[in-house]
């Protein structure tokens, strides 16, 4: 009977011939079948995954060698990442039935490293949402409590790992869309530095915020996947040129670190008192490991959610203009309509409510007469945050915060209160506004039985120290 | 004073020039014109989900080259902005443009009209991507779109409202087209649309400082049409004002069949393009070193060459301007004078026999079959007095073109076309002429000195052009005077 613990363990078993890639794929396919009610996947590539597993097994039999660092690793993709000849729709009616004609750079690298893509995961439409309730495929359920949301927007990718429906998965994180569902599902969710992983082939939401993130159950697995997919890319002008360290071999470290936290964030009235208590109590554990934990005077907390929503919706309103029914995707076929009506009909019917709301918001903040009051102001906030962040990381190695102010909420609980939904992003959007790497670690369990995480952040391109600390904390 | 003379026109031109890059502005698709519809269209051109732009730096290089030639200030930190609007030929739903921060600021283009030389002041030159092409008449029920052009790099060259009549606009666009072609920035083809011009025209009473209501005229696909449209528009506007009417802000189109303009839309539609910096394209920095290397790789500009030809080489204004009118003639001329330093003679050859040969054959100077070196050897032969210009330009040049031989001296020798500077032979021809024309000789000796030309011509005729003219003149004068 197949069981998955870590990629390293799996590879050992493959080398010892105690398991095969086919066995792994069969195992996950069976689990996916019995977990259909979770609605984690929008599409499962059963036949293709098995075929690839067979080929990988044959290659191993012939050469006695694993074909790459991710040989046979079964990975799921969020429905915003292009995989050639496979459907990609951003969980939107406007792209229903659309087939990717090329591989995202991250996917290209996964495949080259020997990974098996098993399917496409549900998410909030165009990655906009925190509950996975805004999907044209319907909601994804939290496997721990089916009445609760898995988080979003990468809810399907989180549940696919949470419920053991793949070894690891890719999501995208524009304002917490990897870390928040990881927190709600009790797994690891990692967002690297902006530009660490090429965005080519990632359907854009907020271009200067979007970053592919990784879900897993082991830090080493995440480090290995990051190592494979990160780095320079000719197709993305914003990708970083910094060299990619061998993250997977360097995760063990017990180096004492200077850890800071935003006191005002912990004292925020929106924070669940149990989470507050859990996180502050954990400071003692951190100190016991030899780290220092000190408050950081931040002072900008109230500005980050508004700045985030002004800037991301502005970018989104422009990024989503290409979905106009002319070149691909859903189109209104009412005969004889004028061009403007064709656009209106297509986009009104093709986009869901949340997406339309954000397009309208973004259009508004970019409009003549409002631009300076909103967009320019928000950019100023973003610049202040950059400067502040530079100063913080002069004094500290790591910043810690809760990932989310509450545990996974119930379906429908926040749909009528969008402001509350947006405010819940208060701890995650900071890392996207400044581009720093951040991770959510499943360290705690709430009185209500649901998990919650500790969020750790590091300076730009300091993924390694973040992964090293994470490894240490998860081992305790 | 006629009513028309009371007014002054104010004209600004916006010229879009397609840059001569191999590939598009933000992806590797070919930027070539004329391919079958929708064959240069990758996912990036079609704005498929997940695609991103990557700047083709060659476009920036070409824009800088043009900017340097127009004396613009080159912006060191450059951004691209998104201009958001919906149209089927705009795949992304926004055009990537430098609208807010042009790569080249200010500058000017020198023009020459009947009233003299002056500089037309530029506002800016900026880079942007072209849209696709909507074809409305290919299908009865649908508009067809060809996306080959979508993403092709353009520069938009915008003047200040600095021209005052159609002739200036004509001269400006002529000069600009010459410049972009000379610099290999754009092929300058207005019919294919690789150079497109919109004119902003307004009128005001002479002496008035404020600008009048402007009209934008589009669809000017030849230099002639630019002139005709502006002429028509100025007259139309003056007629409106003179008849008590009011000019309204409009976008108009030119109808080349009637040389008139017609309204496309009244007033500028209240478009809010929601410009903002494109987050997919980080700012690109241009260094001093890059600018210098672009400057150093630039050929001398036609105007500078013209000045040099006039002042250093002693060419006439006319010759200098005809030679510098196109790049190929300049190139050929420069190549000739590298081989021989007879600047004026080279110009005469180029604008005389070479030009007429090219005109006959319908070819450009670049296609002239004789190499600059071969032509230079011919010029040298004439300048050395070994062959007369008339023989060289008719028979010798002809022979070289026919045989493909490149050594003028060798060809002339073979064909016995070398001039005779042997005193005895010339003296014999001179004697023969004098003996054959006693009446004329007598007239000459009575004082009709102008007849020397006739005798010269006769010597030339009987010597078949081989008699060295200098020596002939000398001998003729001696003999005619000696028997007096």
Tab-separated table of N, CA and C in Angstrom, chain A residues 368-458:
chain	number	residue	atom	x	y	z
A	368	UNK	N	-9.711	59.592	-14.425
A	368	UNK	CA	-9.303	60.995	-14.317
A	368	UNK	C	-10.134	61.640	-13.218
A	369	UNK	N	-9.484	62.395	-12.368
A	369	UNK	CA	-10.220	63.045	-11.283
A	369	UNK	C	-10.135	62.272	-9.979
A	370	UNK	N	-9.910	60.977	-10.064
A	370	UNK	CA	-9.796	60.173	-8.839
A	370	UNK	C	-8.411	59.546	-8.693
A	371	UNK	N	-7.693	59.549	-9.800
A	371	UNK	CA	-6.387	58.887	-9.860
A	371	UNK	C	-5.466	59.321	-8.714
A	372	UNK	N	-5.327	60.623	-8.552
A	372	UNK	CA	-4.402	61.118	-7.530
A	372	UNK	C	-4.884	60.804	-6.117
A	373	UNK	N	-6.195	60.907	-5.940
A	373	UNK	CA	-6.747	60.685	-4.600
A	373	UNK	C	-6.609	59.224	-4.171
A	374	UNK	N	-6.644	58.306	-5.110
A	374	UNK	CA	-6.596	56.892	-4.750
A	374	UNK	C	-5.299	56.218	-5.187
A	375	UNK	N	-5.117	56.143	-6.500
A	375	UNK	CA	-3.984	55.365	-7.009
A	375	UNK	C	-2.648	55.954	-6.542
A	376	UNK	N	-2.495	57.249	-6.728
A	376	UNK	CA	-1.228	57.885	-6.341
A	376	UNK	C	-0.992	57.772	-4.834
A	377	UNK	N	-2.055	57.988	-4.059
A	377	UNK	CA	-1.931	57.863	-2.604
A	377	UNK	C	-1.499	56.449	-2.216
A	378	UNK	N	-2.144	55.474	-2.823
A	378	UNK	CA	-1.829	54.083	-2.497
A	378	UNK	C	-0.386	53.754	-2.860
A	379	UNK	N	0.068	54.341	-3.971
A	379	UNK	CA	1.472	54.118	-4.355
A	379	UNK	C	2.416	54.734	-3.335
A	380	UNK	N	2.006	55.856	-2.796
A	380	UNK	CA	2.827	56.492	-1.762
A	380	UNK	C	2.920	55.585	-0.537
A	381	UNK	N	1.781	55.002	-0.175
A	381	UNK	CA	1.781	54.068	0.949
A	381	UNK	C	2.742	52.912	0.654
A	382	UNK	N	2.655	52.412	-0.580
A	382	UNK	CA	3.509	51.285	-0.944
A	382	UNK	C	4.987	51.670	-0.828
A	383	UNK	N	5.324	52.886	-1.274
A	383	UNK	CA	6.711	53.338	-1.159
A	383	UNK	C	7.154	53.460	0.295
A	384	UNK	N	6.247	53.989	1.136
A	384	UNK	CA	6.568	54.080	2.566
A	384	UNK	C	6.836	52.688	3.140
A	385	UNK	N	6.003	51.733	2.719
A	385	UNK	CA	6.167	50.362	3.214
A	385	UNK	C	7.525	49.782	2.794
A	386	UNK	N	7.914	50.056	1.561
A	386	UNK	CA	9.231	49.602	1.080
A	386	UNK	C	10.339	50.132	1.988
A	387	UNK	N	10.271	51.443	2.209
A	387	UNK	CA	11.304	52.084	3.021
A	387	UNK	C	11.313	51.502	4.435
A	388	UNK	N	10.112	51.369	5.004
A	388	UNK	CA	9.983	50.843	6.351
A	388	UNK	C	10.549	49.418	6.430
A	389	UNK	N	10.251	48.650	5.412
A	389	UNK	CA	10.695	47.256	5.389
A	389	UNK	C	12.218	47.158	5.356
A	390	UNK	N	12.813	48.032	4.562
A	390	UNK	CA	14.275	48.084	4.499
A	390	UNK	C	14.845	48.299	5.901
A	391	UNK	N	14.254	49.261	6.616
A	391	UNK	CA	14.735	49.575	7.965
A	391	UNK	C	14.532	48.388	8.913
A	392	UNK	N	13.352	47.768	8.812
A	392	UNK	CA	13.049	46.647	9.718
A	392	UNK	C	14.092	45.534	9.555
A	393	UNK	N	14.405	45.220	8.305
A	393	UNK	CA	15.323	44.092	8.103
A	393	UNK	C	16.798	44.466	8.308
A	394	UNK	N	17.035	45.732	8.639
A	394	UNK	CA	18.371	46.075	9.116
A	394	UNK	C	18.544	45.551	10.535
A	395	UNK	N	17.425	45.557	11.279
A	395	UNK	CA	17.486	45.172	12.688
A	395	UNK	C	17.042	43.738	12.953
A	396	UNK	N	16.264	43.181	12.038
A	396	UNK	CA	15.690	41.847	12.288
A	396	UNK	C	15.959	40.897	11.132
A	397	UNK	N	16.000	39.604	11.453
A	397	UNK	CA	16.142	38.582	10.414
A	397	UNK	C	14.777	38.142	9.906
A	398	UNK	N	13.838	38.086	10.830
A	398	UNK	CA	12.530	37.489	10.528
A	398	UNK	C	11.451	38.339	11.194
A	399	UNK	N	10.312	38.433	10.495
A	399	UNK	CA	9.132	39.064	11.093
A	399	UNK	C	8.093	37.969	11.275
A	400	UNK	N	7.425	37.961	12.428
A	400	UNK	CA	6.328	36.990	12.563
A	400	UNK	C	5.018	37.699	12.871
A	401	UNK	N	3.955	37.070	12.391
A	401	UNK	CA	2.588	37.579	12.562
A	401	UNK	C	1.664	36.369	12.504
A	402	UNK	N	0.418	36.534	12.937
A	402	UNK	CA	-0.542	35.494	12.563
A	402	UNK	C	-0.682	35.527	11.047
A	403	UNK	N	-1.178	34.455	10.435
A	403	UNK	CA	-1.438	34.494	8.997
A	403	UNK	C	-2.787	35.161	8.740
A	404	UNK	N	-3.781	34.777	9.539
A	404	UNK	CA	-5.149	35.276	9.374
A	404	UNK	C	-5.680	35.615	10.771
A	405	UNK	N	-6.551	36.625	10.902
A	405	UNK	CA	-7.076	36.956	12.235
A	405	UNK	C	-8.060	35.939	12.805
A	406	UNK	N	-8.543	34.997	11.979
A	406	UNK	CA	-9.489	33.997	12.488
A	406	UNK	C	-9.162	32.657	11.869
A	407	UNK	N	-9.813	31.617	12.368
A	407	UNK	CA	-9.688	30.315	11.702
A	407	UNK	C	-10.703	30.264	10.571
A	408	UNK	N	-10.687	29.153	9.814
A	408	UNK	CA	-11.594	28.996	8.673
A	408	UNK	C	-13.031	29.258	9.112
A	409	UNK	N	-13.693	30.148	8.373
A	409	UNK	CA	-15.070	30.487	8.741
A	409	UNK	C	-16.043	29.602	7.962
A	410	UNK	N	-17.295	29.717	8.321
A	410	UNK	CA	-18.308	28.870	7.674
A	410	UNK	C	-18.736	29.471	6.333
A	411	UNK	N	-19.200	28.622	5.460
A	411	UNK	CA	-19.673	29.099	4.153
A	411	UNK	C	-20.765	30.133	4.335
A	412	UNK	N	-20.697	31.199	3.587
A	412	UNK	CA	-21.732	32.232	3.620
A	412	UNK	C	-21.581	33.218	4.753
A	413	UNK	N	-20.693	32.897	5.697
A	413	UNK	CA	-20.573	33.722	6.887
A	413	UNK	C	-20.174	35.166	6.583
A	414	UNK	N	-19.305	35.318	5.584
A	414	UNK	CA	-18.787	36.665	5.331
A	414	UNK	C	-19.190	37.208	3.962
A	415	UNK	N	-20.002	36.437	3.234
A	415	UNK	CA	-20.314	36.881	1.873
A	415	UNK	C	-21.057	38.203	1.859
A	416	UNK	N	-21.810	38.506	2.924
A	416	UNK	CA	-22.566	39.755	2.945
A	416	UNK	C	-21.760	40.903	3.530
A	417	UNK	N	-20.567	40.611	3.965
A	417	UNK	CA	-19.761	41.658	4.586
A	417	UNK	C	-18.387	41.725	3.917
A	418	UNK	N	-18.366	42.290	2.695
A	418	UNK	CA	-17.101	42.288	1.942
A	418	UNK	C	-15.987	43.029	2.666
A	419	UNK	N	-16.342	44.059	3.435
A	419	UNK	CA	-15.294	44.817	4.126
A	419	UNK	C	-14.588	43.922	5.142
A	420	UNK	N	-15.395	43.154	5.884
A	420	UNK	CA	-14.801	42.228	6.853
A	420	UNK	C	-13.921	41.205	6.146
A	421	UNK	N	-14.406	40.749	4.983
A	421	UNK	CA	-13.643	39.778	4.202
A	421	UNK	C	-12.300	40.391	3.784
A	422	UNK	N	-12.335	41.637	3.303
A	422	UNK	CA	-11.103	42.294	2.866
A	422	UNK	C	-10.170	42.555	4.062
A	423	UNK	N	-10.756	42.965	5.203
A	423	UNK	CA	-9.926	43.292	6.368
A	423	UNK	C	-9.185	42.063	6.904
A	424	UNK	N	-9.742	40.895	6.634
A	424	UNK	CA	-9.099	39.667	7.085
A	424	UNK	C	-7.765	39.430	6.386
A	425	UNK	N	-7.498	40.219	5.341
A	425	UNK	CA	-6.218	40.097	4.628
A	425	UNK	C	-5.119	40.913	5.298
A	426	UNK	N	-5.440	41.508	6.436
A	426	UNK	CA	-4.550	42.491	7.065
A	426	UNK	C	-3.135	41.980	7.319
A	427	UNK	N	-2.986	40.684	7.624
A	427	UNK	CA	-1.639	40.178	7.940
A	427	UNK	C	-0.876	39.658	6.721
A	428	UNK	N	-1.619	39.376	5.652
A	428	UNK	CA	-0.945	38.753	4.506
A	428	UNK	C	-0.531	39.751	3.426
A	429	UNK	N	-1.309	40.836	3.234
A	429	UNK	CA	-1.042	41.713	2.075
A	429	UNK	C	0.271	42.491	2.206
A	430	UNK	N	0.747	42.646	3.436
A	430	UNK	CA	2.001	43.376	3.639
A	430	UNK	C	3.140	42.758	2.811
A	431	UNK	N	3.234	41.444	2.835
A	431	UNK	CA	4.317	40.777	2.101
A	431	UNK	C	4.178	40.987	0.593
A	432	UNK	N	2.932	41.123	0.104
A	432	UNK	CA	2.746	41.339	-1.333
A	432	UNK	C	2.984	42.794	-1.716
A	433	UNK	N	2.607	43.701	-0.827
A	433	UNK	CA	2.863	45.115	-1.112
A	433	UNK	C	4.357	45.387	-1.194
A	434	UNK	N	5.129	44.689	-0.381
A	434	UNK	CA	6.570	44.943	-0.345
A	434	UNK	C	7.367	43.908	-1.129
A	435	UNK	N	6.722	42.822	-1.511
A	435	UNK	CA	7.388	41.800	-2.318
A	435	UNK	C	8.229	40.809	-1.534
A	436	UNK	N	8.192	40.860	-0.191
A	436	UNK	CA	9.065	39.971	0.590
A	436	UNK	C	8.492	38.544	0.658
A	437	UNK	N	9.333	37.550	0.904
A	437	UNK	CA	8.854	36.180	1.000
A	437	UNK	C	8.158	35.925	2.339
A	438	UNK	N	7.154	35.082	2.324
A	438	UNK	CA	6.392	34.809	3.544
A	438	UNK	C	5.866	33.380	3.512
A	439	UNK	N	5.728	32.829	4.685
A	439	UNK	CA	5.297	31.426	4.771
A	439	UNK	C	4.299	31.278	5.916
A	440	UNK	N	3.310	30.403	5.738
A	440	UNK	CA	2.390	30.084	6.829
A	440	UNK	C	2.680	28.666	7.302
A	441	UNK	N	2.948	28.536	8.609
A	441	UNK	CA	3.343	27.238	9.167
A	441	UNK	C	2.227	26.708	10.070
A	442	UNK	N	1.786	25.469	9.853
A	442	UNK	CA	0.658	24.909	10.622
A	442	UNK	C	1.112	24.480	12.017
A	443	UNK	N	1.176	25.444	12.928
A	443	UNK	CA	1.729	25.138	14.248
A	443	UNK	C	0.663	25.017	15.340
A	444	UNK	N	-0.520	25.541	15.083
A	444	UNK	CA	-1.480	25.674	16.193
A	444	UNK	C	-2.837	25.072	15.855
A	445	UNK	N	-3.556	24.772	16.944
A	445	UNK	CA	-4.942	24.338	16.792
A	445	UNK	C	-5.813	25.173	17.726
A	446	UNK	N	-6.891	25.666	17.196
A	446	UNK	CA	-7.823	26.532	17.918
A	446	UNK	C	-8.739	25.669	18.793
A	447	UNK	N	-9.352	26.309	19.808
A	447	UNK	CA	-10.342	25.609	20.643
A	447	UNK	C	-11.481	25.032	19.805
A	448	UNK	N	-11.752	25.696	18.681
A	448	UNK	CA	-12.851	25.212	17.831
A	448	UNK	C	-12.445	24.018	16.974
A	449	UNK	N	-11.238	23.540	17.194
A	449	UNK	CA	-10.800	22.336	16.474
A	449	UNK	C	-10.100	22.618	15.159
A	450	UNK	N	-10.169	23.864	14.703
A	450	UNK	CA	-9.546	24.180	13.414
A	450	UNK	C	-8.091	24.603	13.622
A	451	UNK	N	-7.278	24.335	12.583
A	451	UNK	CA	-5.872	24.735	12.689
A	451	UNK	C	-5.710	26.229	12.427
A	452	UNK	N	-4.611	26.786	12.857
A	452	UNK	CA	-4.199	28.100	12.370
A	452	UNK	C	-2.688	28.150	12.365
A	453	UNK	N	-2.191	29.142	11.630
A	453	UNK	CA	-0.757	29.117	11.367
A	453	UNK	C	-0.009	30.296	11.945
A	454	UNK	N	1.306	30.145	11.933
A	454	UNK	CA	2.198	31.257	12.234
A	454	UNK	C	2.755	31.718	10.889
A	455	UNK	N	2.700	33.028	10.665
A	455	UNK	CA	3.285	33.542	9.434
A	455	UNK	C	4.669	34.111	9.731
A	456	UNK	N	5.627	33.695	8.944
A	456	UNK	CA	6.981	34.233	9.069
A	456	UNK	C	7.366	34.890	7.757
A	457	UNK	N	8.068	36.015	7.868
A	457	UNK	CA	8.492	36.755	6.679
A	457	UNK	C	9.975	37.086	6.796
A	458	UNK	N	10.635	37.223	5.665
A	458	UNK	CA	12.061	37.582	5.678
A	458	UNK	C	12.297	38.656	4.632
